[in-house]
Amino acid sequence: MIYADNAATTKLDEDAFEAMRPFLLDEYGNPSQPYSFSRVEKKALRDARSIIASCIGALDDEIYFTSGGTESDNWAVKGFVDSKDSQMIITSQIEHHAILNACIAMERLGVPVCYLPVSGEGIVESESLQSSILKGTKLISVMLANNEIGTVEPVATLAHIAHEHGSLFHTDAVQAVGHIPVNVKTLGIDLLSASGHKFNGPKGVGFLYVKRGTKIKPYIDGGGQEFGLRAGTENVASIIAMAFALRKNCDRMFAVSKRLSDMERDFLQVLDQADVDYIRNGAERHIPGNINISIRNASGERLLHRLDLKGICISTGSACDSVNTQVSHVIRAVGVPDEYARGTIRISFGADNVKSDAFEVAKALIEILGKSETT
Ligand code: PLP
């Protein structure tokens, strides 16, 4: 099997698994309890918070553990704005549905939301934000890297514009953290979402960075965990594994991204040599290993299933319901022509892939497309 869908999820790192193991079996104390049996969990949580903070240039008390990217995004969108304030939210047309649907929920409460268009490369341009931002804009949320086409957004510039107008800036960095250098202070942002399973940590755990002094409302009410803002007994084992995986991914980031860029080149070279008619989507600055292509007169869905039969996992640029296949909102927003759009697939190589995987996937693809290799 070749797994080439690392933007969907990644394999749990084995060392991270070993780090979490004792907390699933022997060290099961509730970190909120005062007795000595819980001291190990309490300390492990503190250390995990500190590791994560250091990986993104934050302070320890700016990290709030959550159940993953979706919760972090919902909390960021819903944690500031009240319908009675009639304050606006600005986001982009290519956000993940965790942001888009949270924004739609806010619209139902009477909060106006503006969805910024993007360039053909999927970039949110600063002029577009400048012309949409109003005095009452409370929150601007633009992702750091897009999950379909991998485009890295000019978040530092956008955050600067937000602050000039007195707005808060959130970024969904679920696809970026652990894959490209992320420093919340250099980016100048107020909030950032991340998710453990996207960087070889466990599923169902993530965090929200909230800049010190930012007044966010609690999202889940209950006990006093997470500085009284996110209630619920902490998922100790997963938090520890997430911190471990993030540290490891940050340490090996440079070497891994170099290998992934080489794999992108190798993959596309095979396609070019076989004369495949495709458009590569995304921008020059993108998440390493992300290859989003739209193949002329092809069906992404059919390619996915044919590759699956050969033991290869990839993704499409579409969302299917029982009746038809819809081209994804991202592929629409970047303006891929119709004859290519339906043939969109996303190959996302990750730290666990080896160099030969690029050739294997490309060869399988051209075989399915009925093209012969010229090499
Ligand atoms: N945001 C982005 C950009 C994502 O890619 C994803 C997951 O695919 C999410 C949010 C949701 O994260 P999670 O799966 O941890 O809920």
Coordinates of C-alpha atoms and ligand atoms in Angstrom, one line a residue:
M1 CA 0.0 0.0 0.0
I2 CA 1.2 3.5 -0.7
Y3 CA -0.4 6.1 1.5
A4 CA -0.3 9.5 -0.3
D5 CA -3.1 11.3 1.5
N6 CA -1.2 12.9 4.3
A7 CA -3.2 16.1 4.1
A8 CA -6.2 14.0 5.2
T9 CA -4.3 12.5 8.1
T10 CA -0.9 11.1 9.0
K11 CA 0.4 7.9 10.6
L12 CA 0.9 8.2 14.4
D13 CA 4.6 8.5 15.1
E14 CA 5.8 5.3 16.9
D15 CA 7.9 7.3 19.5
A16 CA 4.9 9.5 20.1
F17 CA 2.8 6.4 20.7
E18 CA 5.4 5.1 23.2
A19 CA 5.3 8.5 25.0
M20 CA 1.5 8.3 25.4
R21 CA 1.4 4.6 26.3
P22 CA 2.0 4.9 30.1
F23 CA -0.7 7.5 30.3
L24 CA -3.2 5.0 28.8
L25 CA -2.3 2.3 31.2
D26 CA -0.6 3.1 34.5
E27 CA -0.6 6.9 34.8
Y28 CA -4.4 7.3 34.7
G29 CA -4.9 9.9 37.4
N30 CA -7.0 12.9 36.7
P31 CA -4.7 15.9 36.4
S32 CA -7.1 18.1 38.3
Q33 CA -6.9 16.0 41.5
P34 CA -4.5 17.2 44.3
Y35 CA -3.1 13.8 45.4
S36 CA 0.4 12.7 44.5
F37 CA -0.8 10.0 42.1
S38 CA -2.0 12.8 39.8
R39 CA 1.2 14.7 40.0
V40 CA 2.8 12.9 37.0
E41 CA -0.2 13.7 34.7
K42 CA -0.2 17.3 35.9
K43 CA 3.6 17.7 35.1
A44 CA 3.2 15.9 31.8
L45 CA 0.5 18.3 30.8
R46 CA 2.5 21.2 31.8
D47 CA 5.5 19.9 29.8
A48 CA 3.4 19.2 26.7
R49 CA 2.0 22.7 26.8
S50 CA 5.5 24.1 27.0
I51 CA 6.8 21.9 24.2
I52 CA 3.9 23.0 21.9
A53 CA 4.4 26.7 22.9
S54 CA 8.1 26.5 22.1
C55 CA 7.4 24.9 18.7
I56 CA 5.3 27.9 17.5
G57 CA 7.0 30.7 19.5
A58 CA 4.1 31.1 22.0
L59 CA 4.0 31.4 25.8
D60 CA 2.9 28.3 27.7
D61 CA -0.3 30.0 28.9
E62 CA -1.3 30.9 25.4
I63 CA -1.9 27.2 24.4
Y64 CA -5.4 25.7 25.0
F65 CA -5.9 22.1 24.4
T66 CA -9.0 21.1 22.3
S67 CA -10.4 18.1 20.6
G68 CA -8.8 19.0 17.2
G69 CA -8.9 21.5 14.4
T70 CA -12.6 21.7 14.0
E71 CA -13.2 22.6 17.6
S72 CA -10.3 25.2 17.6
D73 CA -11.8 26.8 14.5
N74 CA -15.3 26.9 15.9
W75 CA -14.0 28.4 19.1
A76 CA -12.1 31.1 17.3
V77 CA -15.0 32.0 15.1
K78 CA -17.7 31.9 17.8
G79 CA -15.6 33.1 20.7
F80 CA -15.8 36.9 20.1
V81 CA -18.8 38.0 18.1
D82 CA -22.2 38.7 19.4
S83 CA -25.2 39.2 17.1
K84 CA -26.2 42.2 19.2
D85 CA -22.9 43.9 18.5
S86 CA -23.6 43.7 14.7
Q87 CA -19.9 43.1 14.2
M88 CA -18.6 41.6 11.1
I89 CA -16.4 38.5 10.4
I90 CA -14.2 38.4 7.3
T91 CA -12.9 35.1 6.0
S92 CA -11.9 33.6 2.6
Q93 CA -13.8 31.5 0.1
I94 CA -11.3 28.7 0.4
E95 CA -11.4 28.0 4.1
H96 CA -12.0 24.5 5.5
H97 CA -15.6 23.7 6.3
A98 CA -14.8 24.0 10.0
I99 CA -14.4 27.7 9.4
L100 CA -17.0 28.1 6.6
N101 CA -19.8 26.3 8.4
A102 CA -19.0 28.0 11.7
C103 CA -19.3 31.3 9.8
I104 CA -22.6 30.2 8.3
A105 CA -23.8 29.4 11.9
M106 CA -22.8 33.0 12.9
E107 CA -24.7 34.4 9.9
R108 CA -27.8 32.6 11.1
L109 CA -27.4 34.5 14.4
G110 CA -27.4 37.7 12.4
V111 CA -23.6 38.4 12.2
P112 CA -22.6 39.6 8.7
V113 CA -19.8 37.5 7.2
C114 CA -17.7 38.5 4.2
Y115 CA -16.0 35.7 2.1
L116 CA -13.0 37.1 0.3
P117 CA -12.2 35.8 -3.2
V118 CA -8.7 34.4 -4.0
S119 CA -6.3 34.7 -6.9
G120 CA -5.9 31.9 -9.4
E121 CA -3.1 30.5 -7.2
G122 CA -5.5 30.6 -4.2
I123 CA -3.9 33.6 -2.5
V124 CA -6.0 36.0 -0.5
E125 CA -4.7 39.4 -1.7
S126 CA -4.1 42.2 0.7
E127 CA -6.0 44.7 -1.5
S128 CA -9.0 42.5 -1.3
L129 CA -8.9 42.6 2.5
Q130 CA -8.2 46.3 2.5
S131 CA -11.3 47.0 0.5
S132 CA -13.6 44.8 2.5
I133 CA -12.6 45.7 6.1
L134 CA -14.9 48.0 7.9
K135 CA -14.7 49.7 11.3
G136 CA -17.0 47.0 12.9
T137 CA -14.9 44.1 11.7
K138 CA -14.3 42.1 14.9
L139 CA -12.5 39.0 13.5
I140 CA -10.6 38.1 10.3
S141 CA -9.9 34.5 9.8
V142 CA -7.6 33.4 6.9
M143 CA -6.0 30.0 6.8
L144 CA -2.2 29.7 6.9
A145 CA -2.1 26.9 4.3
N146 CA -5.0 25.5 2.2
N147 CA -5.8 21.8 2.7
E148 CA -6.6 21.1 -0.9
I149 CA -4.1 23.0 -3.0
G150 CA -1.5 23.7 -0.3
T151 CA -1.2 27.4 -0.9
V152 CA 0.5 29.3 1.9
E153 CA -1.3 32.6 2.5
P154 CA 0.4 35.9 3.3
V155 CA -0.9 35.8 6.8
A156 CA 1.6 38.3 8.4
T157 CA 0.6 41.0 5.9
L158 CA -3.1 40.2 6.4
A159 CA -2.8 40.2 10.2
H160 CA -1.0 43.6 10.0
I161 CA -4.0 45.1 8.0
A162 CA -6.4 43.6 10.5
H163 CA -4.6 45.2 13.4
E164 CA -4.5 48.6 11.7
H165 CA -8.3 48.5 11.7
G166 CA -8.6 47.2 15.2
S167 CA -9.7 43.7 14.2
L168 CA -8.5 40.4 15.7
F169 CA -6.7 37.9 13.4
H170 CA -7.2 34.1 13.5
T171 CA -5.4 31.6 11.2
D172 CA -6.4 28.0 10.7
A173 CA -2.9 26.5 10.6
V174 CA -4.0 22.9 10.7
Q175 CA -2.1 22.1 7.5
A176 CA 0.9 24.2 8.3
V177 CA 1.9 23.4 11.9
G178 CA 4.6 20.7 11.9
H179 CA 5.2 21.1 8.1
I180 CA 6.5 24.7 7.6
P181 CA 8.0 27.0 10.2
V182 CA 5.3 28.7 12.2
N183 CA 5.9 31.5 14.7
V184 CA 2.9 33.3 16.1
K185 CA 4.9 36.3 17.0
T186 CA 6.5 36.7 13.6
L187 CA 3.2 36.2 12.0
G188 CA 1.7 38.8 14.4
I189 CA -1.6 36.8 14.9
D190 CA -4.0 36.6 17.8
L191 CA -5.3 33.1 17.4
L192 CA -4.2 29.9 15.6
S193 CA -5.8 26.5 15.2
A194 CA -3.8 23.2 15.0
S195 CA -4.6 19.5 15.0
G196 CA -2.5 16.6 16.2
H197 CA -3.3 14.1 13.6
K198 CA -2.0 16.3 10.8
F199 CA 1.6 16.1 12.1
N200 CA 1.9 12.4 13.1
G201 CA 0.1 12.9 16.4
P202 CA -3.2 11.2 17.5
K203 CA -6.6 12.0 16.1
G204 CA -9.1 13.9 18.3
V205 CA -6.7 16.3 19.9
G206 CA -5.5 19.8 18.9
F207 CA -5.0 23.2 20.3
L208 CA -5.9 26.8 20.0
Y209 CA -3.3 29.5 20.5
V210 CA -4.8 32.6 22.0
K211 CA -2.5 35.6 22.4
R212 CA -2.2 36.7 26.0
G213 CA -4.7 39.4 26.9
T214 CA -7.2 38.4 24.1
K215 CA -10.6 38.1 25.7
I216 CA -12.2 35.0 24.2
K217 CA -15.4 33.5 25.5
P218 CA -15.3 29.9 26.8
Y219 CA -16.5 27.5 24.1
I220 CA -17.3 24.5 26.3
D221 CA -18.7 25.2 29.7
G222 CA -18.1 23.0 32.7
G223 CA -15.1 22.6 35.0
G224 CA -12.2 24.9 35.3
Q225 CA -9.7 23.1 33.0
E226 CA -7.7 25.0 30.4
F227 CA -7.5 28.2 32.5
G228 CA -11.3 28.1 32.9
L229 CA -12.0 28.5 29.2
R230 CA -12.3 25.0 27.8
A231 CA -13.9 22.6 30.2
G232 CA -13.5 18.8 30.2
T233 CA -11.0 16.4 31.7
E234 CA -7.9 16.7 29.5
N235 CA -7.1 13.9 27.0
V236 CA -3.7 13.5 28.7
A237 CA -2.2 10.7 26.7
S238 CA -3.1 12.2 23.3
I239 CA -1.9 15.7 24.4
I240 CA 1.5 14.2 25.4
A241 CA 1.8 12.3 22.1
M242 CA 0.8 15.4 20.1
A243 CA 3.5 17.5 21.8
F244 CA 6.0 14.7 21.2
A245 CA 5.1 14.4 17.5
L246 CA 5.2 18.2 17.0
R247 CA 8.6 18.5 18.5
K248 CA 9.9 15.7 16.3
N249 CA 8.3 17.1 13.1
C250 CA 9.8 20.5 13.8
D251 CA 13.2 19.0 14.4
R252 CA 13.2 17.1 11.1
M253 CA 11.2 19.7 9.1
F254 CA 14.0 20.9 6.9
A255 CA 15.2 17.5 5.8
V256 CA 11.7 16.2 5.3
S257 CA 10.6 19.2 3.2
K258 CA 13.6 18.9 1.0
R259 CA 12.8 15.2 0.3
L260 CA 9.1 16.1 -0.3
S261 CA 10.0 18.8 -2.8
D262 CA 12.2 16.3 -4.7
M263 CA 9.3 13.9 -4.7
E264 CA 7.0 16.5 -6.2
R265 CA 9.5 17.2 -8.9
D266 CA 9.9 13.4 -9.7
F267 CA 6.2 12.9 -9.7
L268 CA 5.5 15.7 -12.2
Q269 CA 8.4 14.7 -14.4
V270 CA 6.8 11.3 -15.0
L271 CA 3.5 13.0 -15.9
D272 CA 5.2 15.4 -18.2
Q273 CA 7.2 12.7 -20.0
A274 CA 4.0 10.8 -20.6
D275 CA 2.3 14.0 -22.0
V276 CA -0.5 14.2 -19.5
D277 CA -2.6 17.3 -20.0
Y278 CA -3.0 18.8 -16.5
I279 CA -3.0 22.0 -14.6
R280 CA -1.1 22.2 -11.3
N281 CA -3.1 24.0 -8.7
G282 CA -1.8 26.2 -5.9
A283 CA 1.1 28.6 -5.5
E284 CA 4.9 28.5 -5.5
R285 CA 4.8 28.8 -1.7
H286 CA 2.9 25.6 -0.7
I287 CA 3.0 22.8 1.8
P288 CA 5.8 20.4 0.9
G289 CA 4.5 17.2 -0.6
N290 CA 1.2 18.7 -1.8
I291 CA 0.5 18.0 -5.4
N292 CA -3.0 19.1 -6.6
I293 CA -3.6 18.6 -10.3
S294 CA -6.6 18.9 -12.6
I295 CA -6.4 16.5 -15.5
R296 CA -8.2 17.4 -18.7
N297 CA -11.4 15.3 -19.4
A298 CA -10.7 13.0 -16.5
S299 CA -12.8 12.1 -13.5
G300 CA -11.0 12.6 -10.1
E301 CA -13.4 10.2 -8.5
R302 CA -12.7 7.4 -11.0
L303 CA -8.9 7.9 -10.7
L304 CA -9.2 7.7 -6.9
H305 CA -11.0 4.3 -7.1
R306 CA -8.7 2.9 -9.8
L307 CA -5.7 3.9 -7.7
D308 CA -7.3 2.4 -4.7
L309 CA -7.5 -0.9 -6.6
K310 CA -3.7 -0.7 -7.0
G311 CA -3.3 0.0 -3.3
I312 CA -2.7 3.7 -3.5
C313 CA -4.5 6.2 -1.3
I314 CA -5.1 9.8 -2.7
S315 CA -7.8 12.3 -2.6
T316 CA -10.0 14.2 -5.1
G317 CA -10.9 17.8 -5.4
S318 CA -14.6 17.0 -5.1
A319 CA -17.3 16.1 -2.6
C320 CA -19.7 13.5 -3.7
D321 CA -23.3 13.1 -2.7
S322 CA -25.4 10.1 -3.7
V323 CA -26.5 11.8 -7.0
N324 CA -23.6 13.9 -8.4
T325 CA -20.1 14.9 -7.9
Q326 CA -19.5 18.5 -7.0
V327 CA -16.3 20.2 -7.8
S328 CA -14.9 21.5 -4.5
H329 CA -15.3 25.1 -3.4
V330 CA -11.6 25.6 -3.5
I331 CA -11.2 24.4 -7.1
R332 CA -14.1 26.6 -8.1
A333 CA -12.7 29.6 -6.3
V334 CA -9.3 29.4 -8.1
G335 CA -11.2 29.2 -11.4
V336 CA -10.0 25.8 -12.8
P337 CA -11.7 25.5 -16.3
D338 CA -14.6 23.0 -16.4
E339 CA -12.8 20.5 -18.7
Y340 CA -10.1 20.2 -16.0
A341 CA -12.0 20.7 -12.8
R342 CA -13.7 17.4 -12.5
G343 CA -10.4 15.6 -13.0
T344 CA -8.8 17.1 -9.9
I345 CA -6.8 14.9 -7.5
R346 CA -4.7 15.7 -4.5
I347 CA -1.6 13.6 -3.8
S348 CA 0.0 14.5 -0.5
F349 CA 3.2 12.9 0.4
G350 CA 4.4 13.0 4.0
A351 CA 7.3 12.1 6.3
D352 CA 6.6 8.4 6.0
N353 CA 6.8 8.2 2.3
V354 CA 9.9 7.1 0.5
K355 CA 11.4 8.6 -2.7
S356 CA 10.2 5.6 -4.9
D357 CA 6.6 6.3 -3.9
A358 CA 6.5 9.4 -6.2
F359 CA 7.5 7.2 -9.2
E360 CA 5.1 4.4 -8.2
V361 CA 2.1 6.7 -7.8
A362 CA 2.9 8.6 -11.0
K363 CA 3.4 5.4 -13.0
A364 CA 0.1 3.9 -11.7
L365 CA -1.7 7.1 -12.7
I366 CA -0.4 7.3 -16.2
E367 CA -1.2 3.6 -16.7
I368 CA -4.8 4.3 -15.6
L369 CA -4.9 7.3 -17.9
G370 CA -3.8 5.1 -20.8
K371 CA -0.5 6.9 -21.3
S372 CA 2.8 5.1 -21.8
E373 CA 6.0 6.3 -20.1
T374 CA 8.6 7.7 -22.5
T375 CA 11.5 6.9 -20.2
Ligands
PLP1 N1 -8.8 23.0 9.0 C1 -8.1 22.4 8.0 C2 -7.3 23.4 7.1 C3 -8.0 21.1 7.8 O1 -7.4 20.5 6.8 C4 -8.8 20.2 8.7 C5 -8.8 18.8 8.5 O2 -8.8 18.3 7.4 C6 -9.5 20.8 9.8 C7 -9.5 22.2 9.9 C8 -10.2 20.0 10.8 O3 -9.3 19.4 11.7 P1 -9.7 18.1 12.5 O4 -9.8 17.0 11.6 O5 -8.7 18.0 13.6 O6 -11.1 18.4 13.1

